[in-house]
């Protein structure tokens, strides 16, 4: 059974703080993704990675960076948190190749005050 | 750019009725179309998917149809039950590089099944 875990379910940070969101998957997936979920806007892709140390910008990368030093772990970094980054953040992973199904983590609800 | 439109944004049906959610996509390179269900406070989970080489797929009470020419695909839920109440997301794949695909998601449909 695929398991994708995220480091926190709820997080409260102050404006200007550096924030790290961690995601770990245990199925040796090649691809990992970070999404932001806001009401009425669906799931928007922030960044994704198709291999260790490889990263690609998604649709809304501004204000975010990522790190993938190990295959199983993909981190999302908010360099200087702002209130408009208050949101639900979802991590996902997939095998790659012709297997496109993405498996999601439970999400981290981040509040920036 | 790539875009997936989803309608309606909210849908309320009586228990036992059918529900239909429709999506359109813009990129002809899309060849994989999943549907995810997200219950309140939980993670999205895949409920059914279809690839571009078939026009319809069914799994018990849920079915998905695909019209490649019109770039439309739809989710059909028959004999709805209260436990079908959730947010449903459609998505379309987009190739990236040689062997990687990303998904573009629709904006979601909140389905409420009234007992």
CSV table of C-alpha atoms in Angstrom, one decimal:
chain,number,residue,atom,x,y,z
A,1,UNK,CA,0.0,0.0,0.0
A,2,UNK,CA,1.4,3.3,-1.1
A,3,UNK,CA,2.1,5.7,1.7
A,4,UNK,CA,2.8,9.4,1.3
A,5,UNK,CA,3.3,11.3,4.5
A,6,UNK,CA,3.7,15.0,5.3
A,7,UNK,CA,5.6,16.4,8.3
A,8,UNK,CA,2.7,18.4,9.8
A,9,UNK,CA,-1.1,18.5,9.5
A,10,UNK,CA,-1.3,22.1,10.8
A,11,UNK,CA,1.3,24.8,10.9
A,12,UNK,CA,1.1,28.4,12.0
A,13,UNK,CA,4.0,30.8,11.0
A,14,UNK,CA,4.6,34.5,11.1
A,15,UNK,CA,5.1,36.7,8.1
A,16,UNK,CA,8.8,36.7,7.0
A,17,UNK,CA,9.6,33.3,8.5
A,18,UNK,CA,11.3,30.6,6.5
A,19,UNK,CA,9.0,27.6,6.3
A,20,UNK,CA,9.9,24.0,5.5
A,21,UNK,CA,7.2,21.4,4.5
A,22,UNK,CA,8.4,17.9,4.2
A,23,UNK,CA,7.0,15.0,2.2
A,24,UNK,CA,8.1,11.4,2.3
A,25,UNK,CA,6.9,8.4,0.1
A,26,UNK,CA,7.8,4.8,0.7
A,27,UNK,CA,7.1,3.3,-2.8
A,28,UNK,CA,10.3,4.2,-4.6
A,29,UNK,CA,8.4,6.6,-6.9
A,30,UNK,CA,10.3,8.6,-9.4
A,31,UNK,CA,8.1,11.7,-9.5
A,32,UNK,CA,7.0,13.9,-6.6
A,33,UNK,CA,4.8,17.0,-6.7
A,34,UNK,CA,3.8,19.9,-4.5
A,35,UNK,CA,0.3,21.4,-5.0
A,36,UNK,CA,-1.5,24.2,-3.3
A,37,UNK,CA,-5.3,23.8,-2.8
A,38,UNK,CA,-7.5,26.9,-2.4
A,39,UNK,CA,-11.4,27.0,-2.5
A,40,UNK,CA,-12.6,27.5,-6.0
A,41,UNK,CA,-9.1,27.2,-7.5
A,42,UNK,CA,-8.6,23.4,-7.4
A,43,UNK,CA,-5.2,21.9,-7.1
A,44,UNK,CA,-2.4,24.1,-8.5
A,45,UNK,CA,1.0,22.7,-9.2
A,46,UNK,CA,3.9,24.6,-7.5
A,47,UNK,CA,6.9,22.4,-8.3
A,48,UNK,CA,7.6,18.9,-9.3
A,49,UNK,CA,10.6,16.6,-9.4
A,50,UNK,CA,11.2,13.6,-11.7
A,51,UNK,CA,14.5,12.5,-10.2
A,52,UNK,CA,16.8,13.2,-7.3
A,53,UNK,CA,18.2,16.7,-7.4
A,54,UNK,CA,15.9,17.5,-10.4
A,55,UNK,CA,13.2,20.1,-10.1
A,56,UNK,CA,10.8,21.8,-12.5
A,57,UNK,CA,8.5,24.8,-12.0
A,58,UNK,CA,4.8,24.2,-12.0
A,59,UNK,CA,2.1,26.8,-12.6
A,60,UNK,CA,2.7,29.0,-9.4
A,61,UNK,CA,6.3,28.7,-8.3
A,62,UNK,CA,6.8,32.3,-7.2
A,63,UNK,CA,7.7,32.6,-3.6
A,64,UNK,CA,8.6,28.9,-3.3
A,65,UNK,CA,11.6,26.6,-3.8
A,66,UNK,CA,12.1,22.9,-3.4
A,67,UNK,CA,14.7,20.4,-2.6
A,68,UNK,CA,15.0,16.7,-3.4
A,69,UNK,CA,18.3,15.3,-2.0
A,70,UNK,CA,16.9,11.7,-1.6
A,71,UNK,CA,14.4,9.9,-3.8
A,72,UNK,CA,11.9,9.4,-1.1
A,73,UNK,CA,11.8,13.0,0.3
A,74,UNK,CA,10.7,16.2,-1.4
A,75,UNK,CA,10.7,19.5,0.6
A,76,UNK,CA,8.8,22.7,-0.2
A,77,UNK,CA,10.4,25.8,1.1
A,78,UNK,CA,8.8,29.2,1.7
A,79,UNK,CA,11.8,31.5,1.8
A,80,UNK,CA,9.9,34.4,3.4
A,81,UNK,CA,6.3,33.5,4.3
A,82,UNK,CA,3.6,35.9,3.4
A,83,UNK,CA,-0.1,35.9,4.3
A,84,UNK,CA,-1.1,35.1,0.8
A,85,UNK,CA,0.6,31.8,1.2
A,86,UNK,CA,-1.9,30.7,3.8
A,87,UNK,CA,-3.3,27.6,2.2
A,88,UNK,CA,-3.6,23.8,2.1
A,89,UNK,CA,-0.4,22.2,0.7
A,90,UNK,CA,-0.6,18.7,-0.8
A,91,UNK,CA,2.3,16.5,-1.7
A,92,UNK,CA,1.9,13.7,-4.3
A,93,UNK,CA,4.1,11.0,-5.9
A,94,UNK,CA,3.9,8.7,-8.9
A,95,UNK,CA,5.9,5.9,-10.4
A,96,UNK,CA,6.7,7.7,-13.7
A,97,UNK,CA,7.0,6.2,-17.2
A,98,UNK,CA,3.5,5.2,-18.4
A,99,UNK,CA,2.1,5.1,-14.8
A,100,UNK,CA,0.6,8.5,-14.3
A,101,UNK,CA,-1.5,7.9,-11.1
A,102,UNK,CA,-0.6,10.2,-8.4
A,103,UNK,CA,-0.9,9.3,-4.7
A,104,UNK,CA,-1.5,12.2,-2.3
A,105,UNK,CA,-0.3,12.9,1.2
A,106,UNK,CA,-2.8,14.1,3.9
A,107,UNK,CA,-2.0,17.7,3.4
A,108,UNK,CA,-0.5,20.5,5.6
A,109,UNK,CA,-2.8,23.4,6.4
A,110,UNK,CA,-0.4,26.4,6.7
A,111,UNK,CA,-1.6,29.7,8.3
A,112,UNK,CA,0.7,32.7,7.9
A,113,UNK,CA,-0.1,35.5,10.3
B,1,UNK,CA,-1.5,27.6,-21.6
B,2,UNK,CA,-2.8,24.2,-20.6
B,3,UNK,CA,-6.2,24.4,-19.0
B,4,UNK,CA,-8.9,22.0,-17.6
B,5,UNK,CA,-12.4,23.5,-17.1
B,6,UNK,CA,-14.8,21.7,-14.8
B,7,UNK,CA,-18.5,22.1,-14.3
B,8,UNK,CA,-20.6,22.5,-12.3
B,9,UNK,CA,-18.8,23.9,-9.3
B,10,UNK,CA,-21.6,22.6,-7.0
B,11,UNK,CA,-24.1,19.8,-7.5
B,12,UNK,CA,-26.9,18.7,-5.2
B,13,UNK,CA,-28.9,15.6,-6.0
B,14,UNK,CA,-31.4,13.4,-4.1
B,15,UNK,CA,-30.2,10.0,-3.0
B,16,UNK,CA,-30.7,7.5,-5.7
B,17,UNK,CA,-30.5,10.0,-8.5
B,18,UNK,CA,-27.6,10.2,-11.0
B,19,UNK,CA,-24.9,12.9,-11.0
B,20,UNK,CA,-22.8,14.0,-14.0
B,21,UNK,CA,-19.7,16.2,-13.8
B,22,UNK,CA,-18.1,17.5,-17.0
B,23,UNK,CA,-14.6,18.6,-17.9
B,24,UNK,CA,-12.9,20.0,-21.0
B,25,UNK,CA,-9.2,20.1,-21.7
B,26,UNK,CA,-7.1,22.2,-24.1
B,27,UNK,CA,-4.0,20.3,-25.0
B,28,UNK,CA,-4.3,17.5,-27.6
B,29,UNK,CA,-1.2,15.8,-26.1
B,30,UNK,CA,-3.2,14.8,-23.0
B,31,UNK,CA,-3.8,11.1,-23.0
B,32,UNK,CA,-4.7,10.2,-19.4
B,33,UNK,CA,-7.8,11.5,-17.5
B,34,UNK,CA,-8.2,10.6,-13.8
B,35,UNK,CA,-10.9,11.5,-11.4
B,36,UNK,CA,-10.2,12.1,-7.8
B,37,UNK,CA,-12.6,12.1,-4.8
B,38,UNK,CA,-11.8,14.2,-1.8
B,39,UNK,CA,-13.9,13.7,1.3
B,40,UNK,CA,-13.9,16.5,3.9
B,41,UNK,CA,-10.6,16.7,5.7
B,42,UNK,CA,-9.1,13.9,3.7
B,43,UNK,CA,-6.6,13.5,0.9
B,44,UNK,CA,-7.7,13.2,-2.8
B,45,UNK,CA,-8.0,9.6,-3.9
B,46,UNK,CA,-8.3,8.2,-7.4
B,47,UNK,CA,-11.7,6.7,-8.1
B,48,UNK,CA,-11.5,6.0,-11.8
B,49,UNK,CA,-9.3,6.9,-14.8
B,50,UNK,CA,-9.4,6.6,-18.6
B,51,UNK,CA,-6.7,6.7,-21.3
B,52,UNK,CA,-7.2,8.2,-24.7
B,53,UNK,CA,-7.4,4.8,-26.5
B,54,UNK,CA,-10.8,4.1,-25.0
B,55,UNK,CA,-14.1,6.0,-25.0
B,56,UNK,CA,-15.7,4.7,-21.9
B,57,UNK,CA,-14.8,2.9,-18.7
B,58,UNK,CA,-17.1,1.7,-15.9
B,59,UNK,CA,-16.6,0.5,-12.3
B,60,UNK,CA,-19.8,-0.4,-10.5
B,61,UNK,CA,-21.8,2.8,-10.0
B,62,UNK,CA,-19.2,5.1,-11.6
B,63,UNK,CA,-18.3,5.6,-15.2
B,64,UNK,CA,-16.2,7.9,-17.2
B,65,UNK,CA,-16.6,8.9,-20.9
B,66,UNK,CA,-14.1,10.5,-23.2
B,67,UNK,CA,-14.7,12.4,-26.4
B,68,UNK,CA,-11.2,13.1,-27.8
B,69,UNK,CA,-12.4,15.1,-30.8
B,70,UNK,CA,-14.3,17.5,-28.6
B,71,UNK,CA,-11.7,17.3,-25.8
B,72,UNK,CA,-14.5,16.5,-23.3
B,73,UNK,CA,-14.7,13.9,-20.6
B,74,UNK,CA,-17.3,13.3,-17.9
B,75,UNK,CA,-17.9,11.4,-14.7
B,76,UNK,CA,-21.2,9.7,-14.2
B,77,UNK,CA,-22.3,8.4,-10.8
B,78,UNK,CA,-25.5,6.4,-10.7
B,79,UNK,CA,-27.7,5.5,-7.7
B,80,UNK,CA,-26.0,8.1,-5.6
B,81,UNK,CA,-25.6,7.5,-1.9
B,82,UNK,CA,-24.9,10.0,1.0
B,83,UNK,CA,-21.3,8.6,1.1
B,84,UNK,CA,-20.7,9.9,-2.4
B,85,UNK,CA,-20.9,13.5,-1.0
B,86,UNK,CA,-17.4,14.9,-1.6
B,87,UNK,CA,-15.4,17.2,-3.8
B,88,UNK,CA,-14.5,15.6,-7.2
B,89,UNK,CA,-11.6,16.7,-9.3
B,90,UNK,CA,-10.9,15.9,-12.9
B,91,UNK,CA,-7.5,16.1,-14.4
B,92,UNK,CA,-5.7,15.7,-17.7
B,93,UNK,CA,-2.1,14.6,-18.2
B,94,UNK,CA,0.6,16.6,-19.9
B,95,UNK,CA,3.9,15.2,-21.0
B,96,UNK,CA,7.0,16.6,-19.7
B,97,UNK,CA,10.3,15.5,-21.1
B,98,UNK,CA,10.7,11.9,-22.3
B,99,UNK,CA,9.0,9.9,-19.7
B,100,UNK,CA,7.3,12.2,-17.2
B,101,UNK,CA,3.8,13.4,-17.0
B,102,UNK,CA,2.2,16.0,-14.9
B,103,UNK,CA,-1.5,16.5,-14.2
B,104,UNK,CA,-3.5,19.6,-14.7
B,105,UNK,CA,-6.5,19.6,-12.4
B,106,UNK,CA,-9.9,21.1,-12.7
B,107,UNK,CA,-11.3,23.5,-10.1
B,108,UNK,CA,-13.5,20.8,-8.4
B,109,UNK,CA,-17.2,20.0,-8.0
B,110,UNK,CA,-18.8,19.8,-4.6
B,111,UNK,CA,-21.3,17.0,-4.8
B,112,UNK,CA,-24.0,16.9,-2.1
B,113,UNK,CA,-26.3,13.9,-1.9
B,114,UNK,CA,-29.4,14.6,0.0
B,115,UNK,CA,-30.9,11.6,1.9
